[in-house]
Amino acid sequence: MTPTPRPLPPGSWLGMLGGGQLGRMAVHAAQTLGYRVAVLEPDTQAPAGAAADFHLQAVYTDPEALAELARRCGAVSTEFENVPAQALDRLAAAVPVAPAGAAVAVCQDRALEKAHFAKSGVACAPHVVLNDLDDLTRVGDELLPGILKTTTLGYDGKGQRRVRDHTELLAAFAELGGVRCVLEALLPLAAELSVIVARGRDGALVTLPVQRNWHVSGILATTVVPATGIDARQIAQAEASARAIAEAFGYVGVLCIEFFVLTDGRLLANEMAPRPHNSGHYSIDACTVSQFELQVRAMAGLPLGQPRLHSPAVMLNLLGDLWFLADGTQQEPDWATVLALPGVHLHLYGKTEPRRARKMGHLTVTAPTQADALAVARRVAAHLGLPTDGL
Ligand code: ATP
Ligand code: MG
């Protein structure tokens, strides 16, 4: 183990690349621990910019802005997966950066990500990397029906197409712009899980309780913790796999790994994000140390602590669709009624313009028992018109 560096003292500045809601919640956690935060983000209206102690309004690759961030801050992290790895490398020459640019680059590319799973000894979906039309002719039937995914820049189900046969595969490849893709076999999923793992500079490693996730139209809708209907062996395997994946990088910071549980019980890694994750939001209200506090602790060189779930939790995502009535007019959802229910924690990200499928906020229900948390979540979902998947 490398010697533990001295933690950054309170009052120090931490830097964040990206100004979205993940950055905003990290800013809140950092400020709670007495740090000041500078956010580098071009959007003047960004959720994290408004919460930060200093908002550097520039593009992520702006050399002067990066120099300013490095000069001001004792450590820098990212909340945005597609931050150019060169920006992190440039910063790393002057200030500790966690996670490292090399790890972020792997998480930005599905082909590199799958290679990293293999290196970590963790199984993933049968797949092939497709660089060009020539590669398409070599695709075997065992990968069809499948899902064609661009290797970079996909999120919330964007940049992917389901294909039944070779004809559809050709059409989908063209539709996605002929860019480098992976084709994965379409798998029979019994459930989806994810694990938040954090690793400190000293090599200390912790995981948060495994969460079970439900997606609607490719976007996370519901997270339930403890994971319902999943046996203890699969939970233990997901945790061990997440640890192995972080270790194989020598990762520093927070990493989220998504898994599939197949109908035959096998567990496969799907993808990972080099930062806190939407499915880990429950930890703010239900764990003794949240995923955002873990990110701050890892950056600042503080001990990661021993995160523990203190209440069963259900997290419901609040998309912009909620702000629209059937006739298309806009209206603020009725928060007062849901906040009157026991254990409802509302998190809104300060985005002024609701748009369909835009993540505007989330809410977490905590309760003494999982049955109680689910019962309240069902009432919330019914009142707001949210999906009831997983409830
Ligand atoms: P995210 O918003 O999590 O970054 P994404 O758009 O990057 O998502 P994936 O996580 O790869 O995309 O896929 C989105 C969803 O599609 C998965 O959560 C799962 O429900 C389904 N899916 C993806 N790959 C497969 C597969 N090989 N077989 C069956 N279902 C799949
Ligand atoms: Mg995903």
Tab-separated table of C-alpha atoms and ligand atoms in Angstrom:
chain	number	residue	atom	x	y	z
A	1	MET	CA	0.000	0.000	0.000
A	2	THR	CA	1.207	3.507	-0.807
A	3	PRO	CA	1.613	5.772	2.238
A	4	THR	CA	-1.576	7.676	3.038
A	5	PRO	CA	-1.224	11.299	1.911
A	6	ARG	CA	-2.297	13.987	4.367
A	7	PRO	CA	-5.976	14.841	3.871
A	8	LEU	CA	-6.779	18.264	2.445
A	9	PRO	CA	-7.770	20.524	5.340
A	10	PRO	CA	-11.281	22.043	5.514
A	11	GLY	CA	-11.456	25.297	3.598
A	12	SER	CA	-9.390	23.812	0.749
A	13	TRP	CA	-10.761	23.999	-2.752
A	14	LEU	CA	-11.901	20.944	-4.692
A	15	GLY	CA	-12.424	21.096	-8.456
A	16	MET	CA	-15.207	19.487	-10.474
A	17	LEU	CA	-15.343	19.068	-14.227
A	18	GLY	CA	-18.968	19.251	-15.316
A	19	GLY	CA	-21.930	21.133	-13.937
A	20	GLY	CA	-24.867	18.691	-13.973
A	21	GLN	CA	-26.895	17.288	-11.080
A	22	LEU	CA	-24.183	14.783	-10.141
A	23	GLY	CA	-21.782	17.693	-9.695
A	24	ARG	CA	-24.382	19.627	-7.743
A	25	MET	CA	-24.881	16.817	-5.225
A	26	ALA	CA	-21.088	16.388	-4.940
A	27	VAL	CA	-20.783	20.141	-4.264
A	28	HIS	CA	-23.338	19.829	-1.467
A	29	ALA	CA	-21.417	16.906	0.080
A	30	ALA	CA	-18.095	18.773	-0.199
A	31	GLN	CA	-19.497	21.903	1.418
A	32	THR	CA	-20.936	19.828	4.278
A	33	LEU	CA	-17.375	18.640	4.989
A	34	GLY	CA	-16.105	22.226	4.953
A	35	TYR	CA	-14.563	22.334	1.482
A	36	ARG	CA	-15.055	24.937	-1.207
A	37	VAL	CA	-15.739	23.824	-4.745
A	38	ALA	CA	-14.885	25.266	-8.141
A	39	VAL	CA	-16.938	23.892	-11.050
A	40	LEU	CA	-15.687	24.077	-14.632
A	41	GLU	CA	-18.739	24.096	-16.896
A	42	PRO	CA	-19.635	26.163	-19.960
A	43	ASP	CA	-23.415	26.289	-19.301
A	44	THR	CA	-24.254	29.418	-17.293
A	45	GLN	CA	-27.474	27.774	-15.977
A	46	ALA	CA	-25.841	24.488	-14.858
A	47	PRO	CA	-27.193	22.896	-11.631
A	48	ALA	CA	-23.701	22.511	-10.099
A	49	GLY	CA	-22.607	25.986	-11.163
A	50	ALA	CA	-25.346	27.529	-9.045
A	51	ALA	CA	-24.317	25.537	-5.962
A	52	ALA	CA	-20.540	25.899	-6.377
A	53	ASP	CA	-18.418	28.443	-4.506
A	54	PHE	CA	-16.913	29.384	-7.854
A	55	HIS	CA	-18.232	28.693	-11.353
A	56	LEU	CA	-15.553	28.783	-14.048
A	57	GLN	CA	-17.562	29.270	-17.212
A	58	ALA	CA	-15.465	27.745	-19.989
A	59	VAL	CA	-15.304	24.634	-22.155
A	60	TYR	CA	-13.680	21.574	-20.541
A	61	THR	CA	-10.598	21.813	-22.750
A	62	ASP	CA	-9.936	25.542	-22.243
A	63	PRO	CA	-6.225	25.648	-21.264
A	64	GLU	CA	-6.548	28.799	-19.162
A	65	ALA	CA	-9.569	27.485	-17.271
A	66	LEU	CA	-7.792	24.176	-16.597
A	67	ALA	CA	-4.730	26.065	-15.351
A	68	GLU	CA	-6.936	28.163	-13.058
A	69	LEU	CA	-8.656	25.033	-11.694
A	70	ALA	CA	-5.285	23.358	-11.044
A	71	ARG	CA	-3.902	26.509	-9.356
A	72	ARG	CA	-6.901	26.945	-7.091
A	73	CYS	CA	-7.732	23.344	-6.154
A	74	GLY	CA	-6.092	20.679	-4.008
A	75	ALA	CA	-7.788	17.854	-5.982
A	76	VAL	CA	-10.027	17.546	-9.028
A	77	SER	CA	-12.720	15.058	-10.069
A	78	THR	CA	-15.318	14.729	-12.802
A	79	GLU	CA	-19.064	14.332	-12.741
A	80	PHE	CA	-19.383	14.069	-16.499
A	81	GLU	CA	-18.474	10.819	-18.202
A	82	ASN	CA	-17.597	12.317	-21.551
A	83	VAL	CA	-15.147	14.888	-20.276
A	84	PRO	CA	-12.192	14.741	-22.691
A	85	ALA	CA	-9.556	12.488	-21.103
A	86	GLN	CA	-6.894	14.998	-22.279
A	87	ALA	CA	-8.437	17.600	-19.943
A	88	LEU	CA	-7.924	15.214	-16.997
A	89	ASP	CA	-4.397	14.381	-18.141
A	90	ARG	CA	-3.537	18.069	-18.429
A	91	LEU	CA	-4.843	18.699	-14.910
A	92	ALA	CA	-3.043	15.635	-13.551
A	93	ALA	CA	0.296	17.232	-14.413
A	94	ALA	CA	-0.426	19.897	-11.792
A	95	VAL	CA	-2.925	18.530	-9.232
A	96	PRO	CA	-4.178	15.117	-7.965
A	97	VAL	CA	-7.009	13.962	-10.254
A	98	ALA	CA	-9.393	11.161	-9.273
A	99	PRO	CA	-10.377	9.141	-11.212
A	100	ALA	CA	-7.390	9.156	-13.564
A	101	GLY	CA	-7.877	10.073	-17.221
A	102	ALA	CA	-6.913	6.546	-18.278
A	103	ALA	CA	-9.771	4.973	-16.286
A	104	VAL	CA	-12.249	7.568	-17.553
A	105	ALA	CA	-11.160	6.834	-21.139
A	106	VAL	CA	-11.949	3.128	-20.629
A	107	CYS	CA	-15.421	3.935	-19.268
A	108	GLN	CA	-16.091	6.189	-22.281
A	109	ASP	CA	-15.681	3.340	-24.741
A	110	ARG	CA	-17.822	0.187	-24.606
A	111	ALA	CA	-15.167	-1.895	-26.376
A	112	LEU	CA	-12.422	-0.893	-23.898
A	113	GLU	CA	-14.891	-1.330	-21.043
A	114	LYS	CA	-15.645	-4.924	-22.015
A	115	ALA	CA	-11.907	-5.630	-22.381
A	116	HIS	CA	-11.412	-4.252	-18.865
A	117	PHE	CA	-14.159	-6.551	-17.504
A	118	ALA	CA	-12.324	-9.495	-19.053
A	119	LYS	CA	-9.026	-8.309	-17.536
A	120	SER	CA	-10.770	-8.128	-14.142
A	121	GLY	CA	-12.040	-11.707	-14.494
A	122	VAL	CA	-15.669	-10.548	-14.770
A	123	ALA	CA	-17.983	-11.962	-17.450
A	124	CYS	CA	-19.992	-9.686	-19.765
A	125	ALA	CA	-22.435	-10.182	-22.675
A	126	PRO	CA	-21.241	-12.101	-25.750
A	127	HIS	CA	-20.312	-9.373	-28.222
A	128	VAL	CA	-18.220	-8.298	-31.175
A	129	VAL	CA	-16.617	-4.934	-31.977
A	130	LEU	CA	-17.637	-3.574	-35.388
A	131	ASN	CA	-15.293	-1.019	-36.944
A	132	ASP	CA	-16.678	-0.948	-40.477
A	133	LEU	CA	-19.074	-2.563	-42.949
A	134	ASP	CA	-16.573	-5.365	-43.588
A	135	ASP	CA	-16.771	-6.441	-39.961
A	136	LEU	CA	-20.573	-6.707	-40.297
A	137	THR	CA	-20.274	-9.512	-42.826
A	138	ARG	CA	-18.419	-11.596	-40.234
A	139	VAL	CA	-21.164	-11.408	-37.581
A	140	GLY	CA	-22.314	-14.865	-36.565
A	141	ASP	CA	-25.927	-15.861	-35.887
A	142	GLU	CA	-25.182	-16.445	-32.208
A	143	LEU	CA	-25.219	-12.655	-31.632
A	144	LEU	CA	-28.660	-12.229	-33.205
A	145	PRO	CA	-31.103	-10.989	-32.177
A	146	GLY	CA	-28.827	-8.415	-30.621
A	147	ILE	CA	-28.358	-4.827	-29.540
A	148	LEU	CA	-26.079	-2.617	-31.594
A	149	LYS	CA	-24.483	0.121	-29.461
A	150	THR	CA	-22.122	2.902	-30.485
A	151	THR	CA	-18.838	2.421	-28.604
A	152	THR	CA	-18.868	6.047	-27.399
A	153	LEU	CA	-21.325	8.767	-26.344
A	154	GLY	CA	-24.352	6.549	-25.610
A	155	TYR	CA	-26.508	7.146	-22.504
A	156	ASP	CA	-30.106	6.703	-21.398
A	157	GLY	CA	-30.635	4.205	-24.237
A	158	LYS	CA	-29.407	6.655	-26.877
A	159	GLY	CA	-26.987	5.387	-29.534
A	160	GLN	CA	-28.398	1.871	-29.586
A	161	ARG	CA	-30.721	-0.198	-31.774
A	162	ARG	CA	-32.253	-3.635	-31.336
A	163	VAL	CA	-31.722	-5.813	-34.405
A	164	ARG	CA	-33.323	-9.166	-35.275
A	165	ASP	CA	-31.238	-10.231	-38.277
A	166	HIS	CA	-28.405	-9.240	-40.643
A	167	THR	CA	-30.651	-6.935	-42.701
A	168	GLU	CA	-31.684	-4.958	-39.634
A	169	LEU	CA	-28.085	-4.925	-38.432
A	170	LEU	CA	-26.912	-3.285	-41.667
A	171	ALA	CA	-29.689	-0.702	-41.510
A	172	ALA	CA	-29.023	0.065	-37.820
A	173	PHE	CA	-25.276	0.441	-38.394
A	174	ALA	CA	-26.000	3.005	-41.137
A	175	GLU	CA	-28.592	4.764	-38.938
A	176	LEU	CA	-26.029	5.125	-36.147
A	177	GLY	CA	-23.746	6.875	-38.617
A	178	GLY	CA	-21.401	4.014	-39.529
A	179	VAL	CA	-19.346	4.717	-36.393
A	180	ARG	CA	-17.511	2.042	-34.376
A	181	CYS	CA	-20.064	-0.108	-32.527
A	182	VAL	CA	-20.369	-3.202	-30.400
A	183	LEU	CA	-23.034	-5.771	-31.156
A	184	GLU	CA	-24.202	-7.641	-28.066
A	185	ALA	CA	-26.470	-10.651	-27.999
A	186	LEU	CA	-29.927	-9.714	-26.703
A	187	LEU	CA	-29.998	-11.459	-23.339
A	188	PRO	CA	-32.956	-12.781	-21.328
A	189	LEU	CA	-32.780	-10.497	-18.284
A	190	ALA	CA	-34.309	-11.510	-14.973
A	191	ALA	CA	-33.107	-8.346	-13.217
A	192	GLU	CA	-30.676	-5.444	-13.355
A	193	LEU	CA	-28.359	-4.554	-10.488
A	194	SER	CA	-25.689	-1.953	-9.897
A	195	VAL	CA	-22.966	-1.450	-7.336
A	196	ILE	CA	-21.250	1.715	-6.194
A	197	VAL	CA	-17.622	1.077	-5.264
A	198	ALA	CA	-15.201	3.649	-3.899
A	199	ARG	CA	-11.446	3.311	-3.634
A	200	GLY	CA	-9.166	5.705	-1.794
A	201	ARG	CA	-5.626	6.784	-2.693
A	202	ASP	CA	-4.371	4.378	-0.026
A	203	GLY	CA	-6.082	1.434	-1.729
A	204	ALA	CA	-8.916	1.172	0.819
A	205	LEU	CA	-12.054	-0.071	-0.878
A	206	VAL	CA	-15.733	0.062	0.108
A	207	THR	CA	-18.984	-0.807	-1.630
A	208	LEU	CA	-22.481	0.519	-1.012
A	209	PRO	CA	-25.336	-2.000	-0.702
A	210	VAL	CA	-26.223	-3.496	-4.097
A	211	GLN	CA	-29.184	-1.817	-5.747
A	212	ARG	CA	-31.835	-3.309	-8.061
A	213	ASN	CA	-32.884	-1.106	-10.978
A	214	TRP	CA	-35.814	-0.847	-13.369
A	215	HIS	CA	-35.551	1.100	-16.629
A	216	VAL	CA	-38.433	2.530	-18.650
A	217	SER	CA	-37.737	3.510	-22.274
A	218	GLY	CA	-33.990	3.079	-21.639
A	219	ILE	CA	-33.960	5.483	-18.677
A	220	LEU	CA	-33.619	4.474	-15.036
A	221	ALA	CA	-37.035	4.764	-13.373
A	222	THR	CA	-36.773	2.933	-10.027
A	223	THR	CA	-34.033	1.745	-7.687
A	224	VAL	CA	-34.804	-0.508	-4.724
A	225	VAL	CA	-32.342	-1.281	-1.902
A	226	PRO	CA	-31.901	-3.935	-0.534
A	227	ALA	CA	-32.283	-5.554	-3.962
A	228	THR	CA	-35.599	-7.421	-3.937
A	229	GLY	CA	-35.848	-10.978	-5.259
A	230	ILE	CA	-32.082	-11.470	-5.701
A	231	ASP	CA	-30.327	-14.264	-3.863
A	232	ALA	CA	-27.427	-13.648	-1.520
A	233	ARG	CA	-24.918	-15.423	-3.776
A	234	GLN	CA	-25.653	-13.077	-6.672
A	235	ILE	CA	-25.359	-10.055	-4.378
A	236	ALA	CA	-21.996	-11.287	-3.100
A	237	GLN	CA	-20.831	-11.957	-6.662
A	238	ALA	CA	-21.831	-8.439	-7.787
A	239	GLU	CA	-19.885	-6.922	-4.880
A	240	ALA	CA	-16.806	-9.062	-5.505
A	241	SER	CA	-16.913	-8.267	-9.244
A	242	ALA	CA	-17.199	-4.528	-8.558
A	243	ARG	CA	-14.172	-4.695	-6.273
A	244	ALA	CA	-12.154	-6.664	-8.830
A	245	ILE	CA	-13.021	-4.137	-11.566
A	246	ALA	CA	-11.909	-1.183	-9.400
A	247	GLU	CA	-8.737	-2.982	-8.295
A	248	ALA	CA	-7.752	-3.878	-11.861
A	249	PHE	CA	-7.605	-0.117	-12.604
A	250	GLY	CA	-5.910	0.902	-9.362
A	251	TYR	CA	-8.942	3.180	-9.419
A	252	VAL	CA	-9.269	6.208	-7.115
A	253	GLY	CA	-12.743	7.693	-6.618
A	254	VAL	CA	-16.301	6.437	-7.067
A	255	LEU	CA	-17.183	3.929	-9.765
A	256	CYS	CA	-20.582	2.429	-10.597
A	257	ILE	CA	-20.901	-0.933	-12.315
A	258	GLU	CA	-24.189	-2.092	-13.857
A	259	PHE	CA	-24.948	-5.824	-13.992
A	260	PHE	CA	-27.488	-8.073	-15.667
A	261	VAL	CA	-28.941	-11.090	-13.871
A	262	LEU	CA	-29.982	-13.570	-16.560
A	263	THR	CA	-32.975	-15.896	-16.324
A	264	ASP	CA	-30.540	-18.819	-15.819
A	265	GLY	CA	-29.073	-16.999	-12.781
A	266	ARG	CA	-25.789	-15.887	-14.376
A	267	LEU	CA	-24.455	-12.429	-13.503
A	268	LEU	CA	-22.851	-10.371	-16.295
A	269	ALA	CA	-21.319	-6.895	-16.138
A	270	ASN	CA	-23.084	-4.455	-18.483
A	271	GLU	CA	-21.286	-1.119	-18.302
A	272	MET	CA	-19.683	1.246	-15.818
A	273	ALA	CA	-19.507	4.945	-15.026
A	274	PRO	CA	-16.402	6.609	-13.534
A	275	ARG	CA	-18.394	8.707	-11.073
A	276	PRO	CA	-21.440	8.616	-8.797
A	277	HIS	CA	-24.484	7.221	-10.611
A	278	ASN	CA	-28.209	7.845	-10.747
A	279	SER	CA	-28.819	4.401	-9.215
A	280	GLY	CA	-26.712	5.428	-6.182
A	281	HIS	CA	-28.784	8.485	-5.300
A	282	TYR	CA	-30.655	6.479	-2.658
A	283	SER	CA	-27.446	6.560	-0.589
A	284	ILE	CA	-27.907	10.260	0.262
A	285	ASP	CA	-30.936	9.481	2.408
A	286	ALA	CA	-30.473	5.799	3.227
A	287	CYS	CA	-26.755	5.299	3.940
A	288	THR	CA	-24.434	6.585	6.650
A	289	VAL	CA	-22.027	7.751	3.901
A	290	SER	CA	-23.478	8.733	0.512
A	291	GLN	CA	-21.888	8.103	-2.887
A	292	PHE	CA	-21.170	11.840	-3.145
A	293	GLU	CA	-19.505	11.979	0.241
A	294	LEU	CA	-17.397	8.980	-0.842
A	295	GLN	CA	-16.332	10.918	-3.946
A	296	VAL	CA	-15.334	13.899	-1.789
A	297	ARG	CA	-13.557	11.733	0.795
A	298	ALA	CA	-11.586	9.957	-1.955
A	299	MET	CA	-10.611	13.299	-3.539
A	300	ALA	CA	-9.638	14.884	-0.244
A	301	GLY	CA	-7.649	11.871	0.974
A	302	LEU	CA	-10.000	11.277	3.907
A	303	PRO	CA	-10.892	7.791	5.190
A	304	LEU	CA	-13.869	6.377	3.279
A	305	GLY	CA	-15.575	5.252	6.477
A	306	GLN	CA	-17.820	2.218	6.718
A	307	PRO	CA	-20.961	3.024	4.743
A	308	ARG	CA	-24.015	1.194	6.002
A	309	LEU	CA	-27.643	1.171	4.904
A	310	HIS	CA	-29.668	2.544	7.806
A	311	SER	CA	-33.075	2.330	6.091
A	312	PRO	CA	-34.559	0.353	3.218
A	313	ALA	CA	-34.979	2.747	0.295
A	314	VAL	CA	-36.869	3.244	-2.956
A	315	MET	CA	-35.605	5.890	-5.397
A	316	LEU	CA	-37.944	7.244	-8.084
A	317	ASN	CA	-36.586	9.388	-10.905
A	318	LEU	CA	-38.473	12.594	-11.710
A	319	LEU	CA	-38.331	13.276	-15.446
A	320	GLY	CA	-39.503	16.461	-17.157
A	321	ASP	CA	-42.620	14.640	-18.442
A	322	LEU	CA	-44.130	15.085	-14.973
A	323	TRP	CA	-44.322	18.842	-15.521
A	324	PHE	CA	-46.658	18.484	-18.532
A	325	LEU	CA	-50.410	17.979	-18.406
A	326	ALA	CA	-52.165	15.833	-21.035
A	327	ASP	CA	-52.949	18.935	-23.130
A	328	GLY	CA	-49.255	19.912	-23.147
A	329	THR	CA	-49.522	22.815	-20.698
A	330	GLN	CA	-46.916	23.034	-17.948
A	331	GLN	CA	-47.581	22.737	-14.242
A	332	GLU	CA	-45.371	22.176	-11.185
A	333	PRO	CA	-46.104	18.706	-9.745
A	334	ASP	CA	-47.901	18.602	-6.401
A	335	TRP	CA	-44.914	18.164	-4.087
A	336	ALA	CA	-46.807	19.144	-0.938
A	337	THR	CA	-49.015	16.044	-1.072
A	338	VAL	CA	-46.124	13.614	-1.538
A	339	LEU	CA	-44.003	15.358	1.097
A	340	ALA	CA	-46.831	14.819	3.562
A	341	LEU	CA	-46.202	11.054	3.285
A	342	PRO	CA	-43.719	9.518	5.758
A	343	GLY	CA	-40.074	9.157	4.686
A	344	VAL	CA	-40.250	11.055	1.381
A	345	HIS	CA	-37.048	12.972	0.526
A	346	LEU	CA	-37.364	15.283	-2.472
A	347	HIS	CA	-34.311	16.306	-4.508
A	348	LEU	CA	-34.798	18.825	-7.311
A	349	TYR	CA	-31.783	19.840	-9.360
A	350	GLY	CA	-32.659	23.496	-9.942
A	351	LYS	CA	-33.227	23.081	-13.706
A	352	THR	CA	-35.493	25.878	-14.848
A	353	GLU	CA	-36.771	24.309	-18.053
A	354	PRO	CA	-38.610	20.988	-17.842
A	355	ARG	CA	-38.256	18.843	-20.955
A	356	ARG	CA	-39.582	15.368	-21.642
A	357	ALA	CA	-37.085	12.653	-20.584
A	358	ARG	CA	-34.900	15.275	-18.860
A	359	LYS	CA	-33.807	14.331	-15.331
A	360	MET	CA	-35.258	17.146	-13.192
A	361	GLY	CA	-34.853	15.472	-9.820
A	362	HIS	CA	-35.487	12.298	-7.875
A	363	LEU	CA	-37.137	11.299	-4.670
A	364	THR	CA	-36.187	8.663	-2.184
A	365	VAL	CA	-38.569	6.952	0.195
A	366	THR	CA	-37.023	5.567	3.363
A	367	ALA	CA	-38.892	3.531	5.974
A	368	PRO	CA	-38.227	1.162	8.865
A	369	THR	CA	-39.122	-1.836	6.658
A	370	GLN	CA	-38.884	-2.497	2.934
A	371	ALA	CA	-42.619	-3.261	2.770
A	372	ASP	CA	-43.348	0.204	4.219
A	373	ALA	CA	-40.946	1.932	1.803
A	374	LEU	CA	-42.552	0.177	-1.172
A	375	ALA	CA	-46.072	1.002	0.065
A	376	VAL	CA	-45.253	4.720	0.333
A	377	ALA	CA	-43.467	4.650	-3.035
A	378	ARG	CA	-46.608	3.161	-4.636
A	379	ARG	CA	-48.688	6.008	-3.219
A	380	VAL	CA	-46.164	8.584	-4.501
A	381	ALA	CA	-46.100	6.972	-7.948
A	382	ALA	CA	-49.885	6.848	-8.130
A	383	HIS	CA	-50.226	10.487	-7.099
A	384	LEU	CA	-47.575	11.834	-9.479
A	385	GLY	CA	-48.279	9.396	-12.348
A	386	LEU	CA	-44.832	7.765	-12.202
A	387	PRO	CA	-44.011	4.278	-13.564
A	388	THR	CA	-44.768	1.532	-11.057
A	389	ASP	CA	-42.016	-0.844	-12.241
A	390	GLY	CA	-40.334	-2.501	-9.285
A	391	LEU	CA	-42.981	-1.319	-6.835
B	1	ATP	P1	-27.112	4.350	-19.190
B	1	ATP	O1	-28.124	5.426	-19.187
B	1	ATP	O2	-27.180	3.433	-18.020
B	1	ATP	O3	-25.706	4.837	-19.470
B	1	ATP	P2	-26.990	3.236	-21.805
B	1	ATP	O4	-27.835	4.009	-22.738
B	1	ATP	O5	-25.551	3.513	-21.790
B	1	ATP	O6	-27.547	3.377	-20.373
B	1	ATP	P3	-27.040	0.322	-21.542
B	1	ATP	O7	-26.911	0.344	-20.076
B	1	ATP	O8	-26.001	-0.413	-22.299
B	1	ATP	O9	-27.194	1.747	-22.215
B	1	ATP	O10	-28.464	-0.290	-21.958
B	1	ATP	C1	-29.669	0.312	-21.490
B	1	ATP	C2	-30.654	-0.769	-21.086
B	1	ATP	O11	-30.986	-1.622	-22.202
B	1	ATP	C3	-30.105	-1.725	-20.051
B	1	ATP	O12	-30.236	-1.184	-18.742
B	1	ATP	C4	-30.978	-2.959	-20.305
B	1	ATP	O13	-32.265	-2.779	-19.759
B	1	ATP	C5	-31.099	-2.978	-21.805
B	1	ATP	N1	-30.016	-3.768	-22.428
B	1	ATP	C6	-28.799	-3.322	-22.771
B	1	ATP	N2	-28.019	-4.285	-23.286
B	1	ATP	C7	-28.773	-5.413	-23.280
B	1	ATP	C8	-28.552	-6.771	-23.702
B	1	ATP	N3	-27.391	-7.153	-24.231
B	1	ATP	N4	-29.570	-7.656	-23.556
B	1	ATP	C9	-30.759	-7.273	-23.034
B	1	ATP	N5	-31.030	-6.010	-22.617
B	1	ATP	C10	-30.060	-5.084	-22.730
B	2	MG	MG	-26.728	1.569	-18.569
